[in-house]
Amino acid sequence: SKEEDEKIEAWKRKHLEEAHGAKTSKERLNIGGAIGGVFKYEFTPTSIGVIGRVKCHCGEEHIFQEIC
């Protein structure tokens, strides 16, 4: 959803700044290179819903969709 996307983008920006020292757009691009590769999205289906998370290449992750 749009709300989830906004939260994900805010988390990614904050994470890159705090964990990797990338404060500008140019610094953020330098981390992932031309094709990105910094973040991956995982969706885990369960019998009661789907868990969504975004993971940084450093191992840090943000769960953006949980089962309630």
mmCIF file of N, CA and C in Angstrom:
data_model
loop_
_atom_site.group_PDB
_atom_site.id
_atom_site.type_symbol
_atom_site.label_atom_id
_atom_site.label_comp_id
_atom_site.label_asym_id
_atom_site.label_seq_id
_atom_site.Cartn_x
_atom_site.Cartn_y
_atom_site.Cartn_z
ATOM 1 N N SER A 1 0.842 -1.179 0.000
ATOM 2 C CA SER A 1 0.000 0.000 0.000
ATOM 3 C C SER A 1 0.888 1.244 0.000
ATOM 4 N N LYS A 2 0.281 2.368 -0.269
ATOM 5 C CA LYS A 2 1.022 3.632 -0.285
ATOM 6 C C LYS A 2 1.605 3.935 1.094
ATOM 7 N N GLU A 3 0.827 3.649 2.136
ATOM 8 C CA GLU A 3 1.294 3.887 3.506
ATOM 9 C C GLU A 3 2.512 3.020 3.836
ATOM 10 N N GLU A 4 2.458 1.755 3.446
ATOM 11 C CA GLU A 4 3.601 0.857 3.678
ATOM 12 C C GLU A 4 4.824 1.345 2.909
ATOM 13 N N ASP A 5 4.616 1.750 1.667
ATOM 14 C CA ASP A 5 5.716 2.228 0.836
ATOM 15 C C ASP A 5 6.398 3.445 1.462
ATOM 16 N N GLU A 6 5.603 4.368 1.989
ATOM 17 C CA GLU A 6 6.178 5.556 2.633
ATOM 18 C C GLU A 6 6.988 5.172 3.861
ATOM 19 N N LYS A 7 6.500 4.229 4.655
ATOM 20 C CA LYS A 7 7.234 3.769 5.844
ATOM 21 C C LYS A 7 8.518 3.058 5.460
ATOM 22 N N ILE A 8 8.461 2.247 4.404
ATOM 23 C CA ILE A 8 9.650 1.534 3.934
ATOM 24 C C ILE A 8 10.707 2.525 3.475
ATOM 25 N N GLU A 9 10.316 3.490 2.663
ATOM 26 C CA GLU A 9 11.271 4.475 2.149
ATOM 27 C C GLU A 9 11.883 5.288 3.289
ATOM 28 N N ALA A 10 11.085 5.634 4.287
ATOM 29 C CA ALA A 10 11.608 6.373 5.445
ATOM 30 C C ALA A 10 12.607 5.515 6.209
ATOM 31 N N TRP A 11 12.296 4.238 6.393
ATOM 32 C CA TRP A 11 13.217 3.350 7.103
ATOM 33 C C TRP A 11 14.514 3.191 6.319
ATOM 34 N N LYS A 12 14.413 2.985 4.998
ATOM 35 C CA LYS A 12 15.611 2.812 4.178
ATOM 36 C C LYS A 12 16.507 4.046 4.248
ATOM 37 N N ARG A 13 15.909 5.229 4.125
ATOM 38 C CA ARG A 13 16.674 6.472 4.182
ATOM 39 C C ARG A 13 17.375 6.617 5.531
ATOM 40 N N LYS A 14 16.631 6.382 6.602
ATOM 41 C CA LYS A 14 17.192 6.495 7.954
ATOM 42 C C LYS A 14 18.291 5.459 8.175
ATOM 43 N N HIS A 15 18.054 4.231 7.727
ATOM 44 C CA HIS A 15 19.051 3.175 7.898
ATOM 45 C C HIS A 15 20.338 3.500 7.140
ATOM 46 N N LEU A 16 20.222 3.921 5.900
ATOM 47 C CA LEU A 16 21.421 4.239 5.119
ATOM 48 C C LEU A 16 22.207 5.379 5.754
ATOM 49 N N GLU A 17 21.504 6.337 6.319
ATOM 50 C CA GLU A 17 22.175 7.461 6.961
ATOM 51 C C GLU A 17 22.866 7.026 8.255
ATOM 52 N N GLU A 18 22.144 6.313 9.107
ATOM 53 C CA GLU A 18 22.678 5.962 10.423
ATOM 54 C C GLU A 18 23.673 4.803 10.387
ATOM 55 N N ALA A 19 23.380 3.773 9.622
ATOM 56 C CA ALA A 19 24.235 2.581 9.627
ATOM 57 C C ALA A 19 25.388 2.659 8.633
ATOM 58 N N HIS A 20 25.184 3.397 7.535
ATOM 59 C CA HIS A 20 26.197 3.416 6.479
ATOM 60 C C HIS A 20 26.761 4.802 6.212
ATOM 61 N N GLY A 21 26.285 5.813 6.920
ATOM 62 C CA GLY A 21 26.810 7.169 6.766
ATOM 63 C C GLY A 21 26.453 7.837 5.457
ATOM 64 N N ALA A 22 25.430 7.348 4.772
ATOM 65 C CA ALA A 22 25.028 7.908 3.472
ATOM 66 C C ALA A 22 23.940 8.948 3.686
ATOM 67 N N LYS A 23 24.342 10.205 3.671
ATOM 68 C CA LYS A 23 23.394 11.288 3.958
ATOM 69 C C LYS A 23 22.836 11.957 2.710
ATOM 70 N N THR A 24 23.522 11.857 1.601
ATOM 71 C CA THR A 24 23.057 12.493 0.370
ATOM 72 C C THR A 24 22.624 11.425 -0.641
ATOM 73 N N SER A 25 21.915 11.860 -1.662
ATOM 74 C CA SER A 25 21.490 10.927 -2.714
ATOM 75 C C SER A 25 22.691 10.273 -3.381
ATOM 76 N N LYS A 26 23.735 11.040 -3.617
ATOM 77 C CA LYS A 26 24.933 10.503 -4.267
ATOM 78 C C LYS A 26 25.586 9.430 -3.399
ATOM 79 N N GLU A 27 25.664 9.677 -2.099
ATOM 80 C CA GLU A 27 26.244 8.678 -1.194
ATOM 81 C C GLU A 27 25.398 7.414 -1.159
ATOM 82 N N ARG A 28 24.072 7.577 -1.184
ATOM 83 C CA ARG A 28 23.193 6.402 -1.184
ATOM 84 C C ARG A 28 23.363 5.594 -2.471
ATOM 85 N N LEU A 29 23.530 6.277 -3.599
ATOM 86 C CA LEU A 29 23.754 5.568 -4.862
ATOM 87 C C LEU A 29 25.081 4.827 -4.864
ATOM 88 N N ASN A 30 26.104 5.401 -4.252
ATOM 89 C CA ASN A 30 27.413 4.763 -4.219
ATOM 90 C C ASN A 30 27.406 3.449 -3.444
ATOM 91 N N ILE A 31 26.522 3.316 -2.488
ATOM 92 C CA ILE A 31 26.456 2.080 -1.706
ATOM 93 C C ILE A 31 25.966 0.920 -2.563
ATOM 94 N N GLY A 32 24.940 1.160 -3.373
ATOM 95 C CA GLY A 32 24.329 0.085 -4.147
ATOM 96 C C GLY A 32 24.823 -0.040 -5.569
ATOM 97 N N GLY A 33 25.527 0.923 -6.051
ATOM 98 C CA GLY A 33 25.983 0.887 -7.426
ATOM 99 C C GLY A 33 24.863 1.196 -8.405
ATOM 100 N N ALA A 34 25.122 0.966 -9.658
ATOM 101 C CA ALA A 34 24.179 1.335 -10.716
ATOM 102 C C ALA A 34 22.895 0.516 -10.691
ATOM 103 N N ILE A 35 22.977 -0.732 -10.249
ATOM 104 C CA ILE A 35 21.778 -1.578 -10.280
ATOM 105 C C ILE A 35 21.159 -1.791 -8.907
ATOM 106 N N GLY A 36 21.646 -1.073 -7.929
ATOM 107 C CA GLY A 36 21.075 -1.220 -6.581
ATOM 108 C C GLY A 36 21.693 -2.399 -5.860
ATOM 109 N N GLY A 37 20.872 -3.264 -5.345
ATOM 110 C CA GLY A 37 21.391 -4.437 -4.670
ATOM 111 C C GLY A 37 21.576 -4.251 -3.184
ATOM 112 N N VAL A 38 21.189 -3.110 -2.655
ATOM 113 C CA VAL A 38 21.345 -2.863 -1.220
ATOM 114 C C VAL A 38 20.233 -3.553 -0.447
ATOM 115 N N PHE A 39 19.021 -3.490 -0.958
ATOM 116 C CA PHE A 39 17.870 -4.013 -0.240
ATOM 117 C C PHE A 39 17.195 -5.137 -1.012
ATOM 118 N N LYS A 40 16.652 -6.093 -0.251
ATOM 119 C CA LYS A 40 15.819 -7.116 -0.871
ATOM 120 C C LYS A 40 14.533 -7.229 -0.066
ATOM 121 N N TYR A 41 13.489 -7.594 -0.760
ATOM 122 C CA TYR A 41 12.175 -7.742 -0.140
ATOM 123 C C TYR A 41 11.861 -9.220 -0.005
ATOM 124 N N GLU A 42 11.312 -9.603 1.145
ATOM 125 C CA GLU A 42 10.914 -10.982 1.381
ATOM 126 C C GLU A 42 9.460 -11.018 1.820
ATOM 127 N N PHE A 43 8.727 -11.955 1.270
ATOM 128 C CA PHE A 43 7.340 -12.168 1.639
ATOM 129 C C PHE A 43 7.197 -13.618 2.077
ATOM 130 N N THR A 44 6.745 -13.813 3.308
ATOM 131 C CA THR A 44 6.600 -15.157 3.850
ATOM 132 C C THR A 44 5.121 -15.462 4.044
ATOM 133 N N PRO A 45 4.588 -16.346 3.210
ATOM 134 C CA PRO A 45 3.184 -16.699 3.372
ATOM 135 C C PRO A 45 2.997 -17.645 4.557
ATOM 136 N N THR A 46 1.945 -17.424 5.298
ATOM 137 C CA THR A 46 1.584 -18.323 6.387
ATOM 138 C C THR A 46 0.115 -18.679 6.220
ATOM 139 N N SER A 47 -0.371 -19.532 7.066
ATOM 140 C CA SER A 47 -1.775 -19.932 6.945
ATOM 141 C C SER A 47 -2.739 -18.813 7.348
ATOM 142 N N ILE A 48 -2.237 -17.778 8.027
ATOM 143 C CA ILE A 48 -3.120 -16.692 8.460
ATOM 144 C C ILE A 48 -2.771 -15.336 7.854
ATOM 145 N N GLY A 49 -1.859 -15.300 6.915
ATOM 146 C CA GLY A 49 -1.507 -14.043 6.268
ATOM 147 C C GLY A 49 -0.087 -14.058 5.732
ATOM 148 N N VAL A 50 0.396 -12.902 5.356
ATOM 149 C CA VAL A 50 1.731 -12.767 4.779
ATOM 150 C C VAL A 50 2.553 -11.805 5.625
ATOM 151 N N ILE A 51 3.811 -12.183 5.867
ATOM 152 C CA ILE A 51 4.753 -11.304 6.562
ATOM 153 C C ILE A 51 5.651 -10.698 5.492
ATOM 154 N N GLY A 52 5.759 -9.365 5.476
ATOM 155 C CA GLY A 52 6.611 -8.678 4.515
ATOM 156 C C GLY A 52 7.746 -7.984 5.234
ATOM 157 N N ARG A 53 8.952 -8.114 4.672
ATOM 158 C CA ARG A 53 10.102 -7.431 5.265
ATOM 159 C C ARG A 53 11.043 -6.974 4.171
ATOM 160 N N VAL A 54 11.796 -5.930 4.497
ATOM 161 C CA VAL A 54 12.842 -5.446 3.609
ATOM 162 C C VAL A 54 14.153 -5.594 4.382
ATOM 163 N N LYS A 55 15.177 -6.151 3.701
ATOM 164 C CA LYS A 55 16.462 -6.403 4.346
ATOM 165 C C LYS A 55 17.571 -5.654 3.619
ATOM 166 N N CYS A 56 18.465 -5.093 4.415
ATOM 167 C CA CYS A 56 19.664 -4.453 3.875
ATOM 168 C C CYS A 56 20.735 -5.517 3.684
ATOM 169 N N HIS A 57 21.684 -5.248 2.812
ATOM 170 C CA HIS A 57 22.768 -6.202 2.596
ATOM 171 C C HIS A 57 23.625 -6.402 3.852
ATOM 172 N N CYS A 58 23.527 -5.497 4.828
ATOM 173 C CA CYS A 58 24.300 -5.630 6.059
ATOM 174 C C CYS A 58 23.611 -6.552 7.073
ATOM 175 N N GLY A 59 22.354 -6.950 6.784
ATOM 176 C CA GLY A 59 21.636 -7.853 7.667
ATOM 177 C C GLY A 59 20.506 -7.207 8.448
ATOM 178 N N GLU A 60 20.504 -5.900 8.532
ATOM 179 C CA GLU A 60 19.436 -5.185 9.236
ATOM 180 C C GLU A 60 18.136 -5.346 8.450
ATOM 181 N N GLU A 61 17.012 -5.489 9.152
ATOM 182 C CA GLU A 61 15.736 -5.656 8.457
ATOM 183 C C GLU A 61 14.624 -4.841 9.093
ATOM 184 N N HIS A 62 13.600 -4.607 8.292
ATOM 185 C CA HIS A 62 12.420 -3.862 8.731
ATOM 186 C C HIS A 62 11.188 -4.650 8.299
ATOM 187 N N ILE A 63 10.356 -5.045 9.271
ATOM 188 C CA ILE A 63 9.122 -5.747 8.956
ATOM 189 C C ILE A 63 8.042 -4.701 8.703
ATOM 190 N N PHE A 64 7.472 -4.744 7.504
ATOM 191 C CA PHE A 64 6.480 -3.736 7.151
ATOM 192 C C PHE A 64 5.069 -4.302 7.039
ATOM 193 N N GLN A 65 4.953 -5.597 7.113
ATOM 194 C CA GLN A 65 3.639 -6.204 7.039
ATOM 195 C C GLN A 65 3.627 -7.407 7.972
ATOM 196 N N GLU A 66 2.880 -7.288 9.049
ATOM 197 C CA GLU A 66 2.834 -8.358 10.035
ATOM 198 C C GLU A 66 1.438 -8.952 10.115
ATOM 199 N N ILE A 67 1.386 -10.126 10.649
ATOM 200 C CA ILE A 67 0.107 -10.774 10.903
ATOM 201 C C ILE A 67 -0.394 -10.309 12.256
ATOM 202 N N CYS A 68 -1.622 -9.859 12.311
ATOM 203 C CA CYS A 68 -2.183 -9.386 13.562
ATOM 204 C C CYS A 68 -2.958 -10.461 14.272
#
